[in-house]
Short mmCIF file of C-alpha atoms in Angstrom, two decimals:
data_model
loop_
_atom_site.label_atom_id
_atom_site.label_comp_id
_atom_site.label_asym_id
_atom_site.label_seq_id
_atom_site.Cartn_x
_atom_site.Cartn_y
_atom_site.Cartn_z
CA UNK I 1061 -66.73 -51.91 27.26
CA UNK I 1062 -66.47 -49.36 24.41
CA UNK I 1063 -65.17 -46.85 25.96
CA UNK I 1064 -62.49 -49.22 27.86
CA UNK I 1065 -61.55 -50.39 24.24
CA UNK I 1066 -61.51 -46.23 23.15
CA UNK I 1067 -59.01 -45.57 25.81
CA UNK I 1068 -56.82 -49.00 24.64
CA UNK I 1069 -56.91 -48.07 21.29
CA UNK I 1070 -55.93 -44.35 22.39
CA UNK I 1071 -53.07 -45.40 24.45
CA UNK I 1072 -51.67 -48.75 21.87
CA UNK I 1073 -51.26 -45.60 19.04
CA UNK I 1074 -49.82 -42.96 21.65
CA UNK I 1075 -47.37 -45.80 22.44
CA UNK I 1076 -46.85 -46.71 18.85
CA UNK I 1077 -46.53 -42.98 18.00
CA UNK I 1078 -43.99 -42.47 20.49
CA UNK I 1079 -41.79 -45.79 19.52
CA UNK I 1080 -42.16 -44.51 16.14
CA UNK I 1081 -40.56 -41.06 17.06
CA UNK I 1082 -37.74 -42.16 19.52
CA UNK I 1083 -36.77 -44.52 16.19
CA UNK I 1084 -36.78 -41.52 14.01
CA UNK I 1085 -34.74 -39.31 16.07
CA UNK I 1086 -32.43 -41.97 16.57
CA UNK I 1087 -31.98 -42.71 12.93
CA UNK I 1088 -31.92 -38.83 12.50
CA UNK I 1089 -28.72 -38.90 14.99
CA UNK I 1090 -26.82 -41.43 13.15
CA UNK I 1091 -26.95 -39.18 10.00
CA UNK I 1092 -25.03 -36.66 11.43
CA UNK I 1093 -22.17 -39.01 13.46
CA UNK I 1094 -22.45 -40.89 16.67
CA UNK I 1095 -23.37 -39.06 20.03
CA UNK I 1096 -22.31 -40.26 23.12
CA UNK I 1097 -24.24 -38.92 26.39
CA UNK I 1098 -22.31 -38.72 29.61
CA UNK I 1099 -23.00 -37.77 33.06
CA UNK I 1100 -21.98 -33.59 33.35
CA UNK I 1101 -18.41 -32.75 34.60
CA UNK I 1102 -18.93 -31.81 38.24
CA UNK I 1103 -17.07 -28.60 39.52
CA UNK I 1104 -13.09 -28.72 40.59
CA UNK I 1105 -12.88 -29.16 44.06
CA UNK I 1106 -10.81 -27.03 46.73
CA UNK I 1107 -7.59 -28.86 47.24
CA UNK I 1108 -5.26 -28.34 50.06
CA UNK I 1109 -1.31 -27.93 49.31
CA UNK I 1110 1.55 -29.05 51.51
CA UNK I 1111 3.42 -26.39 51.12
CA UNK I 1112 6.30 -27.84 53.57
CA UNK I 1113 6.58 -30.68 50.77
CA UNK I 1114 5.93 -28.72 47.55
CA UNK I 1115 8.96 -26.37 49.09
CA UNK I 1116 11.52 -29.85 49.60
CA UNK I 1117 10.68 -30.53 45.76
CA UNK I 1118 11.06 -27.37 44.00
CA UNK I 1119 13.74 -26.26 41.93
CA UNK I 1120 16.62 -24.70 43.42
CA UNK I 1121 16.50 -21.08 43.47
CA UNK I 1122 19.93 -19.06 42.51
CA UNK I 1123 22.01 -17.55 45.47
CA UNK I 1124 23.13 -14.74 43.70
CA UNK I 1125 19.28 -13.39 42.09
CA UNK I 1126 17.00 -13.02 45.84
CA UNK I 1127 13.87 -14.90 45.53
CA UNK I 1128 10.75 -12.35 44.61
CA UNK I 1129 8.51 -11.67 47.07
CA UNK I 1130 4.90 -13.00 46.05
CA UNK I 1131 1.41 -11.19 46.14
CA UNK I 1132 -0.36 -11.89 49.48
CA UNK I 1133 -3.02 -14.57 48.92
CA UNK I 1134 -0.84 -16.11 45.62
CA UNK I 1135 -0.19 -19.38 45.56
CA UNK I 1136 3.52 -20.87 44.84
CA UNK I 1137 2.50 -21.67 40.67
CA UNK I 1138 0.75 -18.48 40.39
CA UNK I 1139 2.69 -15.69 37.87
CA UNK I 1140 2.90 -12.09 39.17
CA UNK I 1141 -0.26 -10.43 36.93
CA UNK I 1142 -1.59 -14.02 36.19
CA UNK I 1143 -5.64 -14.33 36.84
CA UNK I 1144 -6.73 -15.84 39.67
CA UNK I 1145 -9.60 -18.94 38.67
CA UNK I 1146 -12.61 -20.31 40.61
CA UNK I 1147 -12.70 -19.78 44.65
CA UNK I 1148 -9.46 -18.12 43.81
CA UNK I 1149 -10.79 -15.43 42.20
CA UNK I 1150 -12.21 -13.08 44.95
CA UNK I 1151 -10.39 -10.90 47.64
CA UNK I 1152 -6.92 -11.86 48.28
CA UNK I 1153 -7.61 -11.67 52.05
CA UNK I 1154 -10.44 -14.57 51.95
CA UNK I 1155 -8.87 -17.76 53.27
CA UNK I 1156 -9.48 -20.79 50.74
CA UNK I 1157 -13.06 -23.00 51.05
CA UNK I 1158 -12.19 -25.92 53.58
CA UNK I 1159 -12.35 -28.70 52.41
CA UNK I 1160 -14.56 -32.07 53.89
CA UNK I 1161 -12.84 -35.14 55.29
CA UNK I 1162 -12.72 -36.96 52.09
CA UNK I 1163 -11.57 -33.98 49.86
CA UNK I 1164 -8.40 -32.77 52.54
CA UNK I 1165 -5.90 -34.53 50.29
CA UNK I 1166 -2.14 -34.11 50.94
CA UNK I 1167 -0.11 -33.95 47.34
CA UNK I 1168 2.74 -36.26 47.51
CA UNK I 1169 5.86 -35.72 45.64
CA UNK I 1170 5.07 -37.62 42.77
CA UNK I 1171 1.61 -35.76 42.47
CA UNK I 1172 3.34 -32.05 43.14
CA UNK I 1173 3.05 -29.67 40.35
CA UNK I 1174 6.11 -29.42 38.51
CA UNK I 1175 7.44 -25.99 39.31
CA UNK I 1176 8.17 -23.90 36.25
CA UNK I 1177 11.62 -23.90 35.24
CA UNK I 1178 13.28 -21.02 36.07
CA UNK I 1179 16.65 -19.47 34.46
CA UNK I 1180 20.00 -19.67 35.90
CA UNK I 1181 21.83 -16.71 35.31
CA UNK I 1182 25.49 -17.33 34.33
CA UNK I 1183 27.99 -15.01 36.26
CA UNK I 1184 28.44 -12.61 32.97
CA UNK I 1185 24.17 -12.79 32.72
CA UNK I 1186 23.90 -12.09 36.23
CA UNK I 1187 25.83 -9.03 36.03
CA UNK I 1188 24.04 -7.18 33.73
CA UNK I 1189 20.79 -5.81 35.10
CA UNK I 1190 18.07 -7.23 33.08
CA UNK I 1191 15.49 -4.78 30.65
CA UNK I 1192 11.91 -4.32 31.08
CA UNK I 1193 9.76 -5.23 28.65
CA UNK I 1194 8.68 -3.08 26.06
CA UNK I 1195 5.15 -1.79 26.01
CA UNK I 1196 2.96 -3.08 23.02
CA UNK I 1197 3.21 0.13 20.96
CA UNK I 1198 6.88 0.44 21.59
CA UNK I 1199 7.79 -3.15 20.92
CA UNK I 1200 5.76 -3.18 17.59
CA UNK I 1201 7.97 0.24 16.73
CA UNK I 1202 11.00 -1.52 17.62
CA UNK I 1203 10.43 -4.56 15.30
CA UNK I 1204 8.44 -2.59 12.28
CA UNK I 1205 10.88 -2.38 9.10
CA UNK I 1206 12.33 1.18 9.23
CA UNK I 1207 11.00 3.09 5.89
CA UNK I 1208 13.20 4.54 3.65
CA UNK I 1209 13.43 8.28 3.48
CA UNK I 1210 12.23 9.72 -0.28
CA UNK I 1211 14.80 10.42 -2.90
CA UNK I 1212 12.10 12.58 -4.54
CA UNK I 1213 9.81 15.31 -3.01
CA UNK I 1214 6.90 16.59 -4.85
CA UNK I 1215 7.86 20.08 -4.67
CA UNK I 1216 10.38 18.84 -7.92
CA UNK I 1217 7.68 18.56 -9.83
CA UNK I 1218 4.78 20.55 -8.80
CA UNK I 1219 4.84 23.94 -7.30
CA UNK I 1220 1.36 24.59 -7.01
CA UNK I 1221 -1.60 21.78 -5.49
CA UNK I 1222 -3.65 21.09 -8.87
CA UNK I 1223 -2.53 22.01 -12.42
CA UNK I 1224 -4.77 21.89 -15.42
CA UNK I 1225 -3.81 22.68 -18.79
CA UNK I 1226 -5.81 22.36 -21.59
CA UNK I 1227 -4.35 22.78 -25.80
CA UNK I 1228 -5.89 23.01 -29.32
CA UNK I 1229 -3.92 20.60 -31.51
CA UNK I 1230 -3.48 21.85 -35.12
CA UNK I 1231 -1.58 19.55 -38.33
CA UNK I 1232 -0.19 21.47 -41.12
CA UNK I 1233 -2.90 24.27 -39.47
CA UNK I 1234 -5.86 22.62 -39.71
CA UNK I 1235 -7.68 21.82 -36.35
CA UNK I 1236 -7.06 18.08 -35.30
CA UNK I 1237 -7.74 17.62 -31.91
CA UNK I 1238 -6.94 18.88 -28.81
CA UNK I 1239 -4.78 17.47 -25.70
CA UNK I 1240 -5.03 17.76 -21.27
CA UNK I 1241 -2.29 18.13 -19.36
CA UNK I 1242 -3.71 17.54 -15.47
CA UNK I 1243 -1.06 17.30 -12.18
CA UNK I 1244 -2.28 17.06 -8.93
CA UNK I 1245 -0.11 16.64 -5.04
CA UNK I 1246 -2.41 14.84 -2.59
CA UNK I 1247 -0.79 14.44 -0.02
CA UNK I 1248 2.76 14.16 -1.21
CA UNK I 1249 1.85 11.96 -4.08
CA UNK I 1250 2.33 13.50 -7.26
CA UNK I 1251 0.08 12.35 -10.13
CA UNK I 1252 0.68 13.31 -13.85
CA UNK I 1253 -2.11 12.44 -16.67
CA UNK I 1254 -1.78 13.49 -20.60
CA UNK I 1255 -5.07 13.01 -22.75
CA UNK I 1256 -4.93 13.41 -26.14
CA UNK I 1257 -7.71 12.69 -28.28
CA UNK I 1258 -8.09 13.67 -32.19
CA UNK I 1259 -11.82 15.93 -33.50
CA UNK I 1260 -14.30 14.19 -35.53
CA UNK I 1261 -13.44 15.16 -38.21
CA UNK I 1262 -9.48 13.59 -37.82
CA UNK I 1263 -10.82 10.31 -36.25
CA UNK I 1264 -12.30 8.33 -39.75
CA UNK I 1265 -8.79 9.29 -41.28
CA UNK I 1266 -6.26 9.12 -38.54
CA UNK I 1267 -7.66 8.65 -35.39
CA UNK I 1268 -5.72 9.17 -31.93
CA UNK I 1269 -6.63 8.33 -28.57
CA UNK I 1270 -3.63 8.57 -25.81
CA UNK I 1271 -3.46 8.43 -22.20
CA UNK I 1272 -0.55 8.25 -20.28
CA UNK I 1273 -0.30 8.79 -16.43
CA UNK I 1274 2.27 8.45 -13.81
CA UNK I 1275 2.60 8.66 -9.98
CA UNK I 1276 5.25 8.77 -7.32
CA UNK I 1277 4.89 6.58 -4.88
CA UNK I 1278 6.36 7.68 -1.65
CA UNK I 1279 9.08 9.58 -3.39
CA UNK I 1280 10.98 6.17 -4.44
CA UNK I 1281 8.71 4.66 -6.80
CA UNK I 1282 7.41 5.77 -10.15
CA UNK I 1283 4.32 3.61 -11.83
CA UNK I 1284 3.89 4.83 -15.61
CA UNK I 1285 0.81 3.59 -18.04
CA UNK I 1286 0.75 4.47 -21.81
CA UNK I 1287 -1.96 3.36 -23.62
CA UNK I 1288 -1.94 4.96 -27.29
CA UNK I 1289 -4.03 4.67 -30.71
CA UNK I 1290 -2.30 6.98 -33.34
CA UNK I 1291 -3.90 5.08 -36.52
CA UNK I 1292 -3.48 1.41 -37.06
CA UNK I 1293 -0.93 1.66 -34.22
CA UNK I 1294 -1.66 0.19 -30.91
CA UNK I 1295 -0.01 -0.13 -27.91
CA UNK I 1296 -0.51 -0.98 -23.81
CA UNK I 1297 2.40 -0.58 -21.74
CA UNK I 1298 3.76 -0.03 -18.47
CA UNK I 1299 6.60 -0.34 -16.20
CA UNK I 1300 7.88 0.64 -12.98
CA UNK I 1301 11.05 2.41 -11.56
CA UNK I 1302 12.29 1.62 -8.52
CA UNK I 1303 14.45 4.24 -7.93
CA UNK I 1304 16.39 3.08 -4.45
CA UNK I 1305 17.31 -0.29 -6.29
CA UNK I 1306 18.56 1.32 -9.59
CA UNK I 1307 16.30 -1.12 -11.61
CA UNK I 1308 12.95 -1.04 -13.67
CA UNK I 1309 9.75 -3.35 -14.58
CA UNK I 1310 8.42 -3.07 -18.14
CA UNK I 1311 5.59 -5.18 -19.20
CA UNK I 1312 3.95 -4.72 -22.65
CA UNK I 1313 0.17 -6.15 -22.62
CA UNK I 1314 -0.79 -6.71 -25.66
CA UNK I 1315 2.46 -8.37 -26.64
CA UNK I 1316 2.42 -10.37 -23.23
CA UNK I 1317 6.16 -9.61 -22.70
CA UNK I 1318 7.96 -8.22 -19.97
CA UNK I 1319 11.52 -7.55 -18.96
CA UNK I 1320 13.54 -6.01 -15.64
CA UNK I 1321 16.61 -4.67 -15.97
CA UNK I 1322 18.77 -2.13 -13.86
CA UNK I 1323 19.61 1.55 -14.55
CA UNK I 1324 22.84 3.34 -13.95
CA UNK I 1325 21.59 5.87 -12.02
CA UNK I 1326 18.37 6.82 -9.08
CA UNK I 1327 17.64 9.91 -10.42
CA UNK I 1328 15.60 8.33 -13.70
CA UNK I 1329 12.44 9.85 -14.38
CA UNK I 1330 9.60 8.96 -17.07
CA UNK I 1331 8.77 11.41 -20.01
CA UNK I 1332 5.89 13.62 -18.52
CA UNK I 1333 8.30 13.95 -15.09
CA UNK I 1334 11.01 15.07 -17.03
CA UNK I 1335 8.99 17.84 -18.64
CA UNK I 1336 7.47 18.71 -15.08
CA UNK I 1337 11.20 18.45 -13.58
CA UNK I 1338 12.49 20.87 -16.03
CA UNK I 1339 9.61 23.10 -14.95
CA UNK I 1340 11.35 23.91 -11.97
CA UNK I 1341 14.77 24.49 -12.95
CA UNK I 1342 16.38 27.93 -13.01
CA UNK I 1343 16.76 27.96 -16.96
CA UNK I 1344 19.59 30.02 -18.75
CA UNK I 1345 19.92 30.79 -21.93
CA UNK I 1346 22.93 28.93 -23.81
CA UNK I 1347 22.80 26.16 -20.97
CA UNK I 1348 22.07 22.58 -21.16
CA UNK I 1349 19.90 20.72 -18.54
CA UNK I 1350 20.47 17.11 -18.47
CA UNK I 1351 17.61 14.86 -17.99
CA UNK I 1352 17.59 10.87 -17.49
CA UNK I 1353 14.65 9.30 -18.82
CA UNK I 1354 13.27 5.84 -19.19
CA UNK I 1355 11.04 5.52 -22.46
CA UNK I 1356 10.63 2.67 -25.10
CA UNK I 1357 12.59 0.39 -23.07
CA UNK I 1358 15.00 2.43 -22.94
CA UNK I 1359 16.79 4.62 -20.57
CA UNK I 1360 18.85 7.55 -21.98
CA UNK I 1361 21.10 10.75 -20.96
CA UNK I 1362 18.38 13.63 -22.84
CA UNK I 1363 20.32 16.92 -23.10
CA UNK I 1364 17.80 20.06 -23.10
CA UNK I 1365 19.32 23.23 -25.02
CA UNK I 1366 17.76 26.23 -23.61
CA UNK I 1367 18.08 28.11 -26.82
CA UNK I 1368 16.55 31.63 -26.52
CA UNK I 1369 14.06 33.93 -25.42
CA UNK I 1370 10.89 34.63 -27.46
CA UNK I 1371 7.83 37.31 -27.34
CA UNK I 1372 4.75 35.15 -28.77
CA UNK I 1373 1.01 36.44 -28.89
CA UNK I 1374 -1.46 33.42 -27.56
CA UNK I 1375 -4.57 32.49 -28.61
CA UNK I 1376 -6.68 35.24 -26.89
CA UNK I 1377 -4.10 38.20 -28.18
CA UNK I 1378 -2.57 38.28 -24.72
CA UNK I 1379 1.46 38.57 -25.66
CA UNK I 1380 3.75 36.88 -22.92
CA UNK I 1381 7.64 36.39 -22.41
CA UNK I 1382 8.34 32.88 -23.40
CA UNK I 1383 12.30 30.99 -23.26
CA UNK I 1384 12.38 28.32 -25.86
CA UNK I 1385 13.87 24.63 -25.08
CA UNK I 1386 14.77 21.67 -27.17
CA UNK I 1387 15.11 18.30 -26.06
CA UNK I 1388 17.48 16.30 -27.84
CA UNK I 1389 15.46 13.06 -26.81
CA UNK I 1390 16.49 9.78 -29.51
CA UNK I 1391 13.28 8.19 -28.38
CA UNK I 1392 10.04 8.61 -29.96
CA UNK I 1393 8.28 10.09 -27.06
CA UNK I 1394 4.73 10.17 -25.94
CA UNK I 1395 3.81 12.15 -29.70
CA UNK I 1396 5.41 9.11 -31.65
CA UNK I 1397 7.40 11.96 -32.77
CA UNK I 1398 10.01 11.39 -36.41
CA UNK I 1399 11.67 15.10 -36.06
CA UNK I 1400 13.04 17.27 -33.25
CA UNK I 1401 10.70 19.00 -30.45
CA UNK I 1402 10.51 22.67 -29.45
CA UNK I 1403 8.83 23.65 -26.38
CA UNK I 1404 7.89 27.76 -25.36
CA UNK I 1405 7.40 28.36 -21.45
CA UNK I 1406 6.33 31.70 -19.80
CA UNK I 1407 9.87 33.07 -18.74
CA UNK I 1408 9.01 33.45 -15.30
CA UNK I 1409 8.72 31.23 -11.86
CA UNK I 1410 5.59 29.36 -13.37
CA UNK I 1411 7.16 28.17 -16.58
CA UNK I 1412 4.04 27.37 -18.25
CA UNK I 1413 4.40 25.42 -21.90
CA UNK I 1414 2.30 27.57 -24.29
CA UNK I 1415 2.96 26.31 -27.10
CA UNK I 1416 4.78 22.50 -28.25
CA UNK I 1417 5.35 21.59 -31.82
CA UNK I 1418 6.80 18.44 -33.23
CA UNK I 1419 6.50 16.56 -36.14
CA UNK I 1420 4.80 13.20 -37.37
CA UNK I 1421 4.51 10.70 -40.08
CA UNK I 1422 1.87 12.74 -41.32
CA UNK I 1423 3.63 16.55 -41.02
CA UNK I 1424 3.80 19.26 -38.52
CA UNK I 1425 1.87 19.07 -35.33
CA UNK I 1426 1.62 22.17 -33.19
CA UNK I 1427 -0.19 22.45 -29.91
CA UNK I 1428 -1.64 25.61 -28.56
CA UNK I 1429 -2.40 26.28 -24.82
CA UNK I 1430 -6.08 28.03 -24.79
CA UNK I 1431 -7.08 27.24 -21.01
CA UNK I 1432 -4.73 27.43 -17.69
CA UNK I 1433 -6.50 25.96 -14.42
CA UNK I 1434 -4.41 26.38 -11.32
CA UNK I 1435 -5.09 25.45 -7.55
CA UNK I 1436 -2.03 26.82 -5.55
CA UNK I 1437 -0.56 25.59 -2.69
CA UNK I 1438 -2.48 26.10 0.94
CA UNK I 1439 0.69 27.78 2.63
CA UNK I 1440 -1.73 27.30 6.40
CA UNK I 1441 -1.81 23.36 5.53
CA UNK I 1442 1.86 23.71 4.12
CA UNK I 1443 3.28 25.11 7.38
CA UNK I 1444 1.43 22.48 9.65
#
C-alpha cells in the first residue's frame, strides 16, 4: 500500500509539474504576441496546361515583328534567361511528372495565366531595329555624371614632388621666430602649408602662432584654412573657390559668419598659390605679372613688379643670383603686413624665395631661408 501511494504521489506532482509548465509557456507566448499553429504548406503540385486553350486566349501577337522561337522544354510564361523552379528545374529534355487522376486538371479560360503584355510596335517603332541592352559596366558608364576636365594642373604650382623650406625670422634684427614653407603633389593634388611660430623668448611679449594650408581639389576646387595668433589678435577662417562656377564660400568661425559671393574671373587663386604660381613664370625684369587673389574677403587684380636682379650672400656664405619682386597686394596678407613686401628668388628654373621682408605694427620683419628640402619629380612614374 505504501509504495502504491509512492507511485500516486510521484505521478499527481509529475502531472501537476507538467500543467504547471504548459501554463507557463503559454503565458510566456502571450508576452511576446499571439502564435497561431497551422498544418505545414504541402509542396506545389505538377499541373497540366492546355496549351490548345491557353493559345485561343493569348494576346495577339504583331504581324509585322515574327513570333520568337522559345527554348525547348520552356513553357509559354517562361522569359528567355528566366530560372526554371521545382520539377522544372532539371534537364530540358525530361518530360514533366504526370500527374494522378485527381491532380490532371485542365485550366479554363478564366483560370489561364494572364499572358504578359507585350508591345505593339507602331509602324515608325517597327522600323527602326531595336538596341541591345547595355552590359552592367557600360550602362553604369553611360548614366555616371561626366566629370569636368581641370582648369588647373599641378605642374602650375609645383615642379618638383615634395618641397620643404624652412626660414629664421628676425624683427628689427633680433631673432623672433622662425617660419615652414612645405608643398607636396600626391597624386595630382597639390597641398600648400605655412607654419609660423614666434621663439620663446618673442612669445610672453608678442606671441605668433599661424597656420595656413590650401589644396586643389581635382584642379577646380581650392579649400584654404587660416588660423592666426599675432598678439591679442585672433582669427579662424576659411573659404572655398569654386573655380568652374566663378563663385567662393567664406566662413569665419569664431565670428560664426559666412558669406558666398561670385568672382569675375576662374583663374582666382589664394595667397600661398599665388606665390607658388609666380614660381613658375618666366620672370623679366621691368615686367609686371598679374595675379588674382582672394584674401580678406576680398578678391583683387595684385600686380607683381619684377624690379631687378640682385647678388645676395645667404646664411651659410654661399652667394647666389637672386631677381627681386614686389607685390603690390592692398590686402594685409598672411604676415598681417602695414607696408609693402619684397621677395628675392634664385634667378634660375627653381625660383627659390631666399629671403622675404615686410613690415608690421611692431617694425621690420625679415625672413631668412637657412634649410632647402626637395623631393623631385619620379620622371619613370611621370611617363606612365
Amino acid at each position: 500500500m505504501n509504495i502504491s501511494h509512492k507511485k500516486i504521489n510521484i505521478l499527481a506532482s509529475c502531472l501537476a509539474l507538467s500543467l504547471l509548465s504548459h501554463i507557463l509557456f503559454l503565458y510566456t507566448l502571450r508576452m511576446f504576441g499571439t502564435y497561431t499553429f497551422v498544418a505545414p504548406v504541402n509542396h506545389t503540385q505538377a499541373v497540366m496546361v492546355d496549351l490548345a486553350k491557353l493559345r485561343e486566349n493569348s494576346a495577339p501577337v504583331d504581324p509585322q515583328k515574327p513570333r520568337e522561337a522559345s527554348d525547348e522544354g520552356k513553357s509559354p510564361q517562361e522569359e528567355p534567361g528566366e530560372k526554371r523552379h521545382g520539377a522544372q528545374a532539371g534537364k530540358a529534355d525530361s518530360p514533366a511528372p504526370t500527374a494522378g487522376p485527381a491532380e490532371h486538371v485542365k485550366l479554363k479560360p478564366a483560370d489561364s495565366p494572364t499572358p504578359k503584355k507585350q508591345k505593339i510596335d507602331t509602324p515608325a517603332e517597327s522600323s527602326q531595329p531595336a538596341s541591345a541592352p547595355l552590359p552592367g559596366a557600360a550602362r553604369k558608364a553611360a548614366t555616371a555624371p561626366a566629370i569636368a576636365p581641370p582648369l588647373r594642373t599641378a605642374g602650375e604650382f609645383l615642379a618638383s614632388k615634395n618641397e620643404k623650406l624652412t626660414y629664421a625670422i628676425s624683427l628689427l634684427g633680433l631673432p623672433v621666430g622662425n617660419a615652414e614653407l612645405e608643398a607636396k603633389n600626391e597624386n595630382g593634388e597639390v597641398r600648400i602649408t605655412l607654419r609660423i611660430k614666434s621663439n620663446t623668448a618673442i612669445s610672453s611679449l608678442y606671441p605668433v602662432d599661424d597656420v595656413v594650408e590650401t589644396r586643389h581639389i581635382a584642379g577646380n576646387f581650392l579649400i584654404t584654412k587660416i588660423k592666426q595668433q599675432e598678439g591679442s589678435f585672433k582669427s579662424d577662417i576659411g573659404f572655398t573657390l569654386f573655380l568652374r562656377d566663378k563663385s567662393v564660400f567664406w566662413i569665419d568661425l569664431l565670428k560664426k559668419r559666412s558669406i558666398k559671393e561670385s568672382i569675375p574671373t576662374s583663374d582666382v587663386l589664394d595667397t600661398l598659390s599665388g606665390f607658388y604660381y609666380l614660381r613658375n613664370r618666366a620672370l623679366q625684369v621691368g615686367t609686371t605679372e598679374m595675379l588674382h587673389i582672394y584674401d580678406s574677403e576680398v578678391y583683387a587684380d595684385v600686380p607683381v613688379e619684377v624690379l631687378r636682379r640682385e647678388k645676395m650672400r645667404l646664411p651659410n656664405l654661399k652667394e647666389v643670383n637672386t631677381v627681386v619682386v614686389r607685390p603690390l597686394q592692398q590686402t594685409a596678407g598672411i604676415f598681417r603686413r602695414t607696408g609693402e613686401i619684397l621677395i628675392w628668388m634664385t634667378d634660375d628654373a627653381n625660383k627659390v624665395p631666399v629671403r622675404i621682408v615686410t613690415s608690421i605694427a611692431l617694425g621690420k620683419v625679415t625672413a631668412d631661408l637657412v634649410s632647402a628640402e626637395t623631393t623631385p619629380v619620379d620622371e619613370k612614374a611621370k611617363e606612365k
